[in-house]
XYZ file of C-alpha atoms in Angstrom:
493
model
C 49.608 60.401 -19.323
C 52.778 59.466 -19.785
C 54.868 57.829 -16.854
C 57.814 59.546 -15.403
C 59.998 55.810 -16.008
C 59.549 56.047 -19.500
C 60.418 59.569 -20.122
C 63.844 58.902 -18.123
C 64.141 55.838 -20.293
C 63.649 58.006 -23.470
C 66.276 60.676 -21.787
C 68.404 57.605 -20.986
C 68.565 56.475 -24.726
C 69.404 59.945 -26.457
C 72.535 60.749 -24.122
C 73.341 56.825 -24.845
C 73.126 57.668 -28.868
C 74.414 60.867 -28.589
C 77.825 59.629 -26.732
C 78.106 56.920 -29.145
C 78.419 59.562 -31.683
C 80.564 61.682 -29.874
C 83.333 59.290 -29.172
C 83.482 57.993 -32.404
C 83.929 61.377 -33.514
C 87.060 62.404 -31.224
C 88.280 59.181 -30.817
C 87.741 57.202 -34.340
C 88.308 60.261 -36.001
C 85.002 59.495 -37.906
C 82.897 62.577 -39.741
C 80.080 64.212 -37.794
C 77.665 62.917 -40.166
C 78.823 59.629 -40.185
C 78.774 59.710 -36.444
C 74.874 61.474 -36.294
C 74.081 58.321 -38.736
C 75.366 55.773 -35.930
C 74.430 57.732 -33.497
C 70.622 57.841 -34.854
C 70.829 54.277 -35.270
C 71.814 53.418 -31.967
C 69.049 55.327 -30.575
C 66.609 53.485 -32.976
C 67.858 49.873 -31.851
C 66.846 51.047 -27.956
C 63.954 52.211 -28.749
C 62.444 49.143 -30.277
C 64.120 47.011 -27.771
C 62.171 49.116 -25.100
C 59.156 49.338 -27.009
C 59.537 45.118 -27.506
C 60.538 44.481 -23.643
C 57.363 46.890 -22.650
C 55.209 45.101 -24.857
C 55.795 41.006 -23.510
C 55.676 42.578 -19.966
C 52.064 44.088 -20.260
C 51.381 40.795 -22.011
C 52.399 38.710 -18.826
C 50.694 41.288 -17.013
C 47.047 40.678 -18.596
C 47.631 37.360 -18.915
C 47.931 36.796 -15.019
C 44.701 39.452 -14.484
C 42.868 37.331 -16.892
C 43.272 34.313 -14.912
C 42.700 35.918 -12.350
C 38.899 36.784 -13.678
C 38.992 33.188 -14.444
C 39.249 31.868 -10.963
C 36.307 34.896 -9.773
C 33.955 33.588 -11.996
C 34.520 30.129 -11.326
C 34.047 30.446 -7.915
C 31.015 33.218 -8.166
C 29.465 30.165 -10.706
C 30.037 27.732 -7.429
C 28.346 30.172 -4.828
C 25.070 30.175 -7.424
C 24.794 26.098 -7.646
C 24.987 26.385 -3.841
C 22.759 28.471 -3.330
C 19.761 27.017 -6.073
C 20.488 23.503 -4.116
C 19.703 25.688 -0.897
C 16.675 27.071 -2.600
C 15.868 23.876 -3.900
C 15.841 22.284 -0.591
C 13.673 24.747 1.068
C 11.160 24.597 -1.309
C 11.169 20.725 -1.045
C 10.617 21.271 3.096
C 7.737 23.733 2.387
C 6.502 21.444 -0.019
C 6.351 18.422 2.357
C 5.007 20.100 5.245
C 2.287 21.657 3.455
C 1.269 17.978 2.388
C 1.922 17.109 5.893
C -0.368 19.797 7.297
C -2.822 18.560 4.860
C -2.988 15.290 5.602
C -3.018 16.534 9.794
C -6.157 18.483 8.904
C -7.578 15.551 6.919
C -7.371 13.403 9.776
C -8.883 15.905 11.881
C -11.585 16.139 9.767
C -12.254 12.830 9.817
C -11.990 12.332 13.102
C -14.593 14.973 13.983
C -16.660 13.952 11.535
C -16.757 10.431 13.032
C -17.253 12.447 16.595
C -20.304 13.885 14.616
C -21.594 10.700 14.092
C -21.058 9.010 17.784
C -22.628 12.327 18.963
C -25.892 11.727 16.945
C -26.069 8.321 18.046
C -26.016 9.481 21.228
C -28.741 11.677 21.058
C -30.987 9.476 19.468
C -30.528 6.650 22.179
C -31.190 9.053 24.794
C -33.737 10.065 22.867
C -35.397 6.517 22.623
C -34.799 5.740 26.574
C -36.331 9.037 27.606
C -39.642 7.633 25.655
C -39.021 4.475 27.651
C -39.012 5.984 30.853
C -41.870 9.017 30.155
C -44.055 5.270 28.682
C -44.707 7.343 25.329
C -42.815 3.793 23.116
C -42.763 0.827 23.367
C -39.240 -1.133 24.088
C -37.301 -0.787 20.867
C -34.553 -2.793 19.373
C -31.090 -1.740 20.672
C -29.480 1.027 17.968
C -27.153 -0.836 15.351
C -23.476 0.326 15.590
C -22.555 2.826 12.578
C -21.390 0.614 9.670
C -18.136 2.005 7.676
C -18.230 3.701 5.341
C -17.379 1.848 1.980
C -15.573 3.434 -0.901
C -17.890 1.692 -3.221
C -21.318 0.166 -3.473
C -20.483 -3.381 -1.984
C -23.479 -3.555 0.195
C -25.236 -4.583 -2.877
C -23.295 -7.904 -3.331
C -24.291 -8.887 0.321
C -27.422 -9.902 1.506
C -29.379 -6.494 1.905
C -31.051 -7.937 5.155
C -29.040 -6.974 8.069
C -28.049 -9.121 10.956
C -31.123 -8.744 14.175
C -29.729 -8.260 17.461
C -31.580 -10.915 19.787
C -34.861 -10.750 21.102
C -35.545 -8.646 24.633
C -37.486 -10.825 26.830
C -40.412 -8.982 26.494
C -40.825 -9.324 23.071
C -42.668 -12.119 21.400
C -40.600 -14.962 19.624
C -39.089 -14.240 16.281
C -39.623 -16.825 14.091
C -36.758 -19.631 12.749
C -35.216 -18.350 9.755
C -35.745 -21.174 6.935
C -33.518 -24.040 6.423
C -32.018 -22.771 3.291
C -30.265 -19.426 4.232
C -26.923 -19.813 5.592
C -26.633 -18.253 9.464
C -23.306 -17.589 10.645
C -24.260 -20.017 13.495
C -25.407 -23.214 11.140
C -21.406 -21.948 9.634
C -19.608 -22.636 12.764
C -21.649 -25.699 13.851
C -22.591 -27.755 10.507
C -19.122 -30.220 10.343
C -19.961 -31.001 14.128
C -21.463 -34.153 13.139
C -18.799 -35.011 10.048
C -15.999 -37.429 10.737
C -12.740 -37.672 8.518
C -14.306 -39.606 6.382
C -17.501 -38.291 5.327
C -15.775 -34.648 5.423
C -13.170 -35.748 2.475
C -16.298 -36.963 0.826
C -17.890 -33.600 1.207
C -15.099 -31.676 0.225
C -14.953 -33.969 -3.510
C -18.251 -33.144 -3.991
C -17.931 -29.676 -3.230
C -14.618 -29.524 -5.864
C -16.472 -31.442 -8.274
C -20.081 -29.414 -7.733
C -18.597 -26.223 -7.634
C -19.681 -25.658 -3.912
C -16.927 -23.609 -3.051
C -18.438 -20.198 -1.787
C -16.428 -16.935 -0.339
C -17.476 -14.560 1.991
C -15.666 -11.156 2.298
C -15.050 -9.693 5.582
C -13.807 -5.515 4.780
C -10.792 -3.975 6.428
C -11.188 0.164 7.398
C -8.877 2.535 8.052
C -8.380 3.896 11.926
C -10.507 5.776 13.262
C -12.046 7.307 9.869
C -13.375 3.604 9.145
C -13.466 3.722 5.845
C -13.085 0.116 3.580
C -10.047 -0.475 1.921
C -9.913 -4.185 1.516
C -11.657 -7.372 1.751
C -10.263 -10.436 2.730
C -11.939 -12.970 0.866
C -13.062 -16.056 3.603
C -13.455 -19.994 2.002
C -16.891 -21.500 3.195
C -17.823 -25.156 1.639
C -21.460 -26.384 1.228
C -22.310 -29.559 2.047
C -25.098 -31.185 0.435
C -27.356 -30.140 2.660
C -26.577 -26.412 1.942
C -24.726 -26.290 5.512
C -21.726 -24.033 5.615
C -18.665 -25.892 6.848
C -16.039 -22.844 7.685
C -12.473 -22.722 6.778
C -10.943 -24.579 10.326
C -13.298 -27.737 9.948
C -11.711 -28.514 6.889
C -8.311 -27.256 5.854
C -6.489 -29.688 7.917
C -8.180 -32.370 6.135
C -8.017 -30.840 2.398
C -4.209 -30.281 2.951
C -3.580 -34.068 4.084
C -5.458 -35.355 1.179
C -4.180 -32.968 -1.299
C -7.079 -31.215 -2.267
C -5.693 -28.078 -0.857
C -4.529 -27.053 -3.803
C -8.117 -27.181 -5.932
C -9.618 -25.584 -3.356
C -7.369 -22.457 -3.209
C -7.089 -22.342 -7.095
C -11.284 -22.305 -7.529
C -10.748 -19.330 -4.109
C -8.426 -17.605 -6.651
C -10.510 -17.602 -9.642
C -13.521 -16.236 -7.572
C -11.071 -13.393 -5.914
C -9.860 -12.215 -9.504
C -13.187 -11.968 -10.554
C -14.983 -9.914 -7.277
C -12.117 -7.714 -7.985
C -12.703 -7.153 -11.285
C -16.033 -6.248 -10.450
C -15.373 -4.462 -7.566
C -12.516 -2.226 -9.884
C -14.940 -1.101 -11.986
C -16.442 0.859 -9.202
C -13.149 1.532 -7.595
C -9.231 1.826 -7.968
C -8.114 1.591 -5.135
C -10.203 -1.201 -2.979
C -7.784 -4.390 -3.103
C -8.855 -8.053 -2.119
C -6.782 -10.284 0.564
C -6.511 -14.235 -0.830
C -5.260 -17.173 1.411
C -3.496 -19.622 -0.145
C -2.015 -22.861 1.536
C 1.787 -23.742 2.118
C 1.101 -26.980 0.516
C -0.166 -25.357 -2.597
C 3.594 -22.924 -2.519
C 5.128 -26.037 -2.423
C 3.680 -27.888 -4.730
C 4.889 -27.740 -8.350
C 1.859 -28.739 -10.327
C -0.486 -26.495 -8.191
C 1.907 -23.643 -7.717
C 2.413 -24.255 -12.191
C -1.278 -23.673 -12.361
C -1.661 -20.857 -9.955
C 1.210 -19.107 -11.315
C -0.009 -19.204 -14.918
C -3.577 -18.066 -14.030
C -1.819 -15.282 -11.941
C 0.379 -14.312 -15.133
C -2.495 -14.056 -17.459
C -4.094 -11.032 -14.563
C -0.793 -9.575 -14.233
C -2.692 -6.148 -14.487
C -4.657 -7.072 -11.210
C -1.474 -7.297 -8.963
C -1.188 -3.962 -6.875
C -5.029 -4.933 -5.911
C -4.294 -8.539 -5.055
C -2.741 -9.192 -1.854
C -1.831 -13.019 -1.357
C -1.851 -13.834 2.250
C 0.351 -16.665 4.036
C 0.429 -17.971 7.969
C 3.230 -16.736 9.691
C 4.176 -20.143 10.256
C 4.514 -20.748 6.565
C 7.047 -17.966 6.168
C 9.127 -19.069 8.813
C 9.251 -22.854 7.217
C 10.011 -21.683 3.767
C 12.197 -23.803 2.177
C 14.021 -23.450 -1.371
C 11.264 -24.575 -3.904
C 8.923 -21.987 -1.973
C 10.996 -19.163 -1.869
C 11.533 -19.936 -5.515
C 7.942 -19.731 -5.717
C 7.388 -17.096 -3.755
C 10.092 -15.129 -5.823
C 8.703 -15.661 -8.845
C 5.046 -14.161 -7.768
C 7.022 -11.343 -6.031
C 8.513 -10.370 -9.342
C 5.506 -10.301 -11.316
C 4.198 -7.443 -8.770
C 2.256 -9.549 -6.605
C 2.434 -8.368 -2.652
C 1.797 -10.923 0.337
C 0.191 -10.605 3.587
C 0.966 -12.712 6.867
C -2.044 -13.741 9.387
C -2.404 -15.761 12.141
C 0.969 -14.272 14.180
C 1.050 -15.755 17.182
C 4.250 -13.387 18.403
C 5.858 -10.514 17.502
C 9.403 -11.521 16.876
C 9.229 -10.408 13.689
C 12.132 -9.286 11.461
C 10.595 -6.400 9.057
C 13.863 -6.045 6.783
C 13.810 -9.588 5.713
C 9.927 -9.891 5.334
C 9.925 -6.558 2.818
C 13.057 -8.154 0.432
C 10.024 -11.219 -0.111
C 7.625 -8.949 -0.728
C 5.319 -8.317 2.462
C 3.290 -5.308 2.798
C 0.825 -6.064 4.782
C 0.879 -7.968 8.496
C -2.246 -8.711 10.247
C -1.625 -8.755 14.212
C -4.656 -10.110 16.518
C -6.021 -7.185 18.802
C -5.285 -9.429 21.821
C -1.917 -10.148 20.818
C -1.187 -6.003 20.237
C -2.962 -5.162 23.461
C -1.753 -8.013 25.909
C 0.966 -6.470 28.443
C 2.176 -9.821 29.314
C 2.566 -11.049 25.713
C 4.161 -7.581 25.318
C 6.764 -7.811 27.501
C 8.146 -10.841 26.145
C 8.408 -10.018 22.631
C 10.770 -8.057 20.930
C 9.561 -4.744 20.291
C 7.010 -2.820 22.539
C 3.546 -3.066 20.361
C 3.073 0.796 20.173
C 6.172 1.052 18.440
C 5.330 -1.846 15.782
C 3.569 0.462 13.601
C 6.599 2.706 12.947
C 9.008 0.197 12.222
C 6.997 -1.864 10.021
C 6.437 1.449 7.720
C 9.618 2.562 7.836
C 9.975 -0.955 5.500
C 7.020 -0.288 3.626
C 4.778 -2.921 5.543
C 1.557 -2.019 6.858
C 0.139 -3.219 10.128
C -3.631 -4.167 10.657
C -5.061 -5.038 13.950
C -7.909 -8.270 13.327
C -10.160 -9.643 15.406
C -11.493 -6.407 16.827
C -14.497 -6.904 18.933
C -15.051 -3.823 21.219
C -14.640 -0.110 20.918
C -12.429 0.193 23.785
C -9.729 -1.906 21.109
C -10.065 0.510 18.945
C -9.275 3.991 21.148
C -6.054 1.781 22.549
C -5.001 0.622 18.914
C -5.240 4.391 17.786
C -2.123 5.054 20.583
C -0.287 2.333 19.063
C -0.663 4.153 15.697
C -2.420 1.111 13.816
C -3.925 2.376 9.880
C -6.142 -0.272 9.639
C -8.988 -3.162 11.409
C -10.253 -5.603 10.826
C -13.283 -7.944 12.998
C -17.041 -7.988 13.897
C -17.332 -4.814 15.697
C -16.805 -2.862 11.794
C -18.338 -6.355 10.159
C -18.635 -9.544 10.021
C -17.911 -11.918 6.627
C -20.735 -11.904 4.532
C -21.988 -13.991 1.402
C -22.230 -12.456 -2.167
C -25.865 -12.344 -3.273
C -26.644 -15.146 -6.003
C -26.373 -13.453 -9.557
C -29.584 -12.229 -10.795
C -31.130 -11.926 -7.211
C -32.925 -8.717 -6.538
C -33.343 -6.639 -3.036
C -37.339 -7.561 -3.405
C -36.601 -11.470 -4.327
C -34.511 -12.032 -7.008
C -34.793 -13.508 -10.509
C -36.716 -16.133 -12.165
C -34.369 -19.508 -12.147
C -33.841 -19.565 -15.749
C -32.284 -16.251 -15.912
C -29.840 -17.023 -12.824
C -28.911 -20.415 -15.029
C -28.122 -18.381 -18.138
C -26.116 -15.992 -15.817
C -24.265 -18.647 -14.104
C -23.449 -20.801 -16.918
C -21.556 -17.841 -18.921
C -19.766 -17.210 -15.701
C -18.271 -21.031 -15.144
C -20.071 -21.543 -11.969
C -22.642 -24.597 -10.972
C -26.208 -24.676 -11.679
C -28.691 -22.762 -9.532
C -29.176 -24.531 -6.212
C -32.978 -25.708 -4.890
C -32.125 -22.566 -2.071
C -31.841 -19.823 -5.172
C -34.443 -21.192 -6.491
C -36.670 -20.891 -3.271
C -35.564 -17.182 -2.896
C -36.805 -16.206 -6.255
C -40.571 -17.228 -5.643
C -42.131 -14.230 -4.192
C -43.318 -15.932 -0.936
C -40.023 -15.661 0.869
C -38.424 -12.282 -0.512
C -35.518 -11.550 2.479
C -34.468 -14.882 2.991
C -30.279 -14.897 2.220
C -29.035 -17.110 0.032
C -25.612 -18.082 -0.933
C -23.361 -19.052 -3.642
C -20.967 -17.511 -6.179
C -23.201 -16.778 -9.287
C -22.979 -13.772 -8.322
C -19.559 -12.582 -9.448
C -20.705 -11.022 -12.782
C -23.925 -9.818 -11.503
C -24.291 -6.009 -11.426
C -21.471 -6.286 -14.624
């Protein structure tokens, strides 16, 4: 429809023309057709200036609505990013508290399922003393605590035989176990009787013999008890067979520098129970001490290093483990060192704390993942209150740096229900187990193999010849007698 301006324009325009006409006709004296002519010019000159002017104003006109649309869909295109990162959040909160919830009811699970087993245990020790007291049985041996539950078929490395509680008073006399199998008590007590001297001798001959044995000790998750690890403990035979533990002789091995043979032979054998144990399992990992002296030393550290290099595939399982003392006397050429395993993917534990002043931020740039904390220590009020963070809050701000915290030298259940307020993942001590020998390669749970097929083992494994105590436990007469040694490490293979 057309507007009301432009038909008063148009109007505007004809009496414009026509008066241009007119006056040329009265006043120029100029013929009436000569003055229609100008006259019809005139009129055409406004009307394509008006048609013109029209024309550039709509253009401004769409021009400015067009930018307009423009700026709308710009900002409609912002409201949609915002709200897909909105969406994206909330799905990324739903996601993690489903996996929270899952891991809550996991726990649970476990828990109860633990309960379960506590509750049996019960039952059948009531059980047992309600025979006692009715006279229907005789006294019986007290029930063995519930043994964790492994991830993979270790028991069969250990000696199958299990440890006997002592003798009740009215039972007869056991019997000595023979000279040859290694008792955690003939451990503790055989360097009693070695002086400096004849204990560096022992330790040569051990290095040179190959007498260099490890017993591993497992680490369980809290309260599920489950294994996770093994921390692999050094035990040297003496000539006798005796086992001369770890304290007796370190001191003397580091002053006469044959710390760092010692931890490189402990190496070896940890590589290759973890190989063997990996075959069964992904996931189980395997704790190695190693000495400050060997850190520090170049040649050592050279030789270490380079064996480490060549199982580069092995480090996420292999956890290196250092006194706490030995991180806080680092100097340059060992944190070199302990740089260079660090980047190759290696991750270190620290043991024997004796405090908890520890700085987690500093400990997780080096590479610490792991920090073992005696029970005592966590569990102590008095040793509590003068440290530097309250125990029950250790746990949280050792994972918020990626280090875990495991409570050792757990002895009692009552430990474990107070480490389970202070939030602690994993134990170690004797109340889950204590550190036990690898069975001899070739050795059998009904007695073992015949000598010459140990030797054959043994040789294509690089360890020493079978000892006269594998030998006795192959010969039929003494089938649960526990031997030790490290032939074992590519039995079961």
């Amino acid at each position: 429809m057309i507007r009301i301006s432009t038909i008063f324009i148009a109007i505007c325009m004809v009496l414009v023309a026509a008066s241009l006409g007119l006056v040329l006709y009265s006043v120029a004296g100029i013929s009436g057709t000569e003055s229609a002519i100008v006259a019809l010019t005139a009129l055409t000159f406004l009307i394509l200036y008006n048609a013109v002017s029209m024309r550039l104003r709509d253009r401004s006109d769409v021009g400015g609505q067009i930018a307009d649309l423009s700026r709308g869909t710009a900002d409609l295109a912002r409201q949609v990013a915002e709200f897909g990162r909105r969406l994206a959040a909330i799905e990324g909160r739903i996601a993690s508290s489903n996996s929270a919830n899952s891991d809550r009811v996991q726990s649970v699970v476990g828990e109860i399922n633990e309960l379960g087993g506590l509750v049996r245990q019960l039952a059948a020790t009531v059980s047992t003393h309600e025979d006692l007291l009715a006279g229907h049985a005789p006294a019986p041996a007290p029930v063995a605590r519930p043994a964790p539950e492994a991830p993979l078929d270790l028991i069969a490395s250990f000696d199958e035989r299990p440890a006997a509680p002592p003798p009740l008073p009215a039972a007869p006399p056991r019997p000595a176990p023979p000279a040859a199998s290694p008792q955690t008590a003939s451990a503790v007590h055989a360097g009693s009787g070695h002086n400096q001297t004849q204990m560096l001798a022992t330790l040569r001959g051990a290095i040179d013999e190959n007498r260099i044995d490890i017993f591993l000790q497992p680490m369980v998750t809290l309260p599920q008890r489950k294994v996770r690890f093994y921390e692999a403990v050094t035990r040297v035979r003496d000539e006798r067979d005796q086992l001369i533990a770890a304290e007796e002789f370190i001191s003397i091995a580091e002053a006469s520098g044959l710390i760092g043979r010692i931890d490189n032979m402990v190496l070896l054998r940890c590589v290759q129970v973890l190989r063997r144990l990996m075959v069964r399992n992904k996931d189980v990992g395997v704790f190695c001490n190693l000495a400050a002296s060997t850190l520090g030393n170049s040649t050592t550290f050279a030789q270490c290093l380079d064996f480490l290099e060549a199982n580069r595939a092995l480090a996420p399982s292999l956890v290196l483990e250092f006194k706490q003392s030995t991180f806080r006397a680092l100097g340059p050429a060992e944190t070199e060192n302990l740089a260079a395993l660090a980047q190759r993917g290696f991750r270190f534990s620290i043991d024997h704390v004796t405090d908890l002043r520890i700085e987690p931020r500093e400990l997780a740039d080096r590479g610490v993942r792991f920090i073992k904390v005696p029970a005592s220590l966590l569990l102590d009020p008095k040793r509590a209150s003068t440290s530097d963070i309250h125990p029950s809050d250790l746990s949280d701000l050792l994972g918020r740096f990626g280090i875990d915290l495991i409570a050792e030298r757990i002895e009692g259940e009552r430990a474990v229900v107070d480490l389970l307020d202070y939030d602690v993942r994993f134990g170690q001590g004797f109340l889950f187990a204590p550190p036990r020998p690898l069975r001899p390669e070739g050795a059998s749970a009904t007695g073992g193999a015949l000598p010459n097929q140990a030797q054959d083992i043994q040789g294509s494994n690089g360890s020493a010849p079978t000892s006269p105590s594998a030998t006795t436990a192959a010969t039929p007469a003494a089938p649960s007698q526990r031997i030790t040694g490290n032939a074992a490490l590519a039995r079961r293979i």
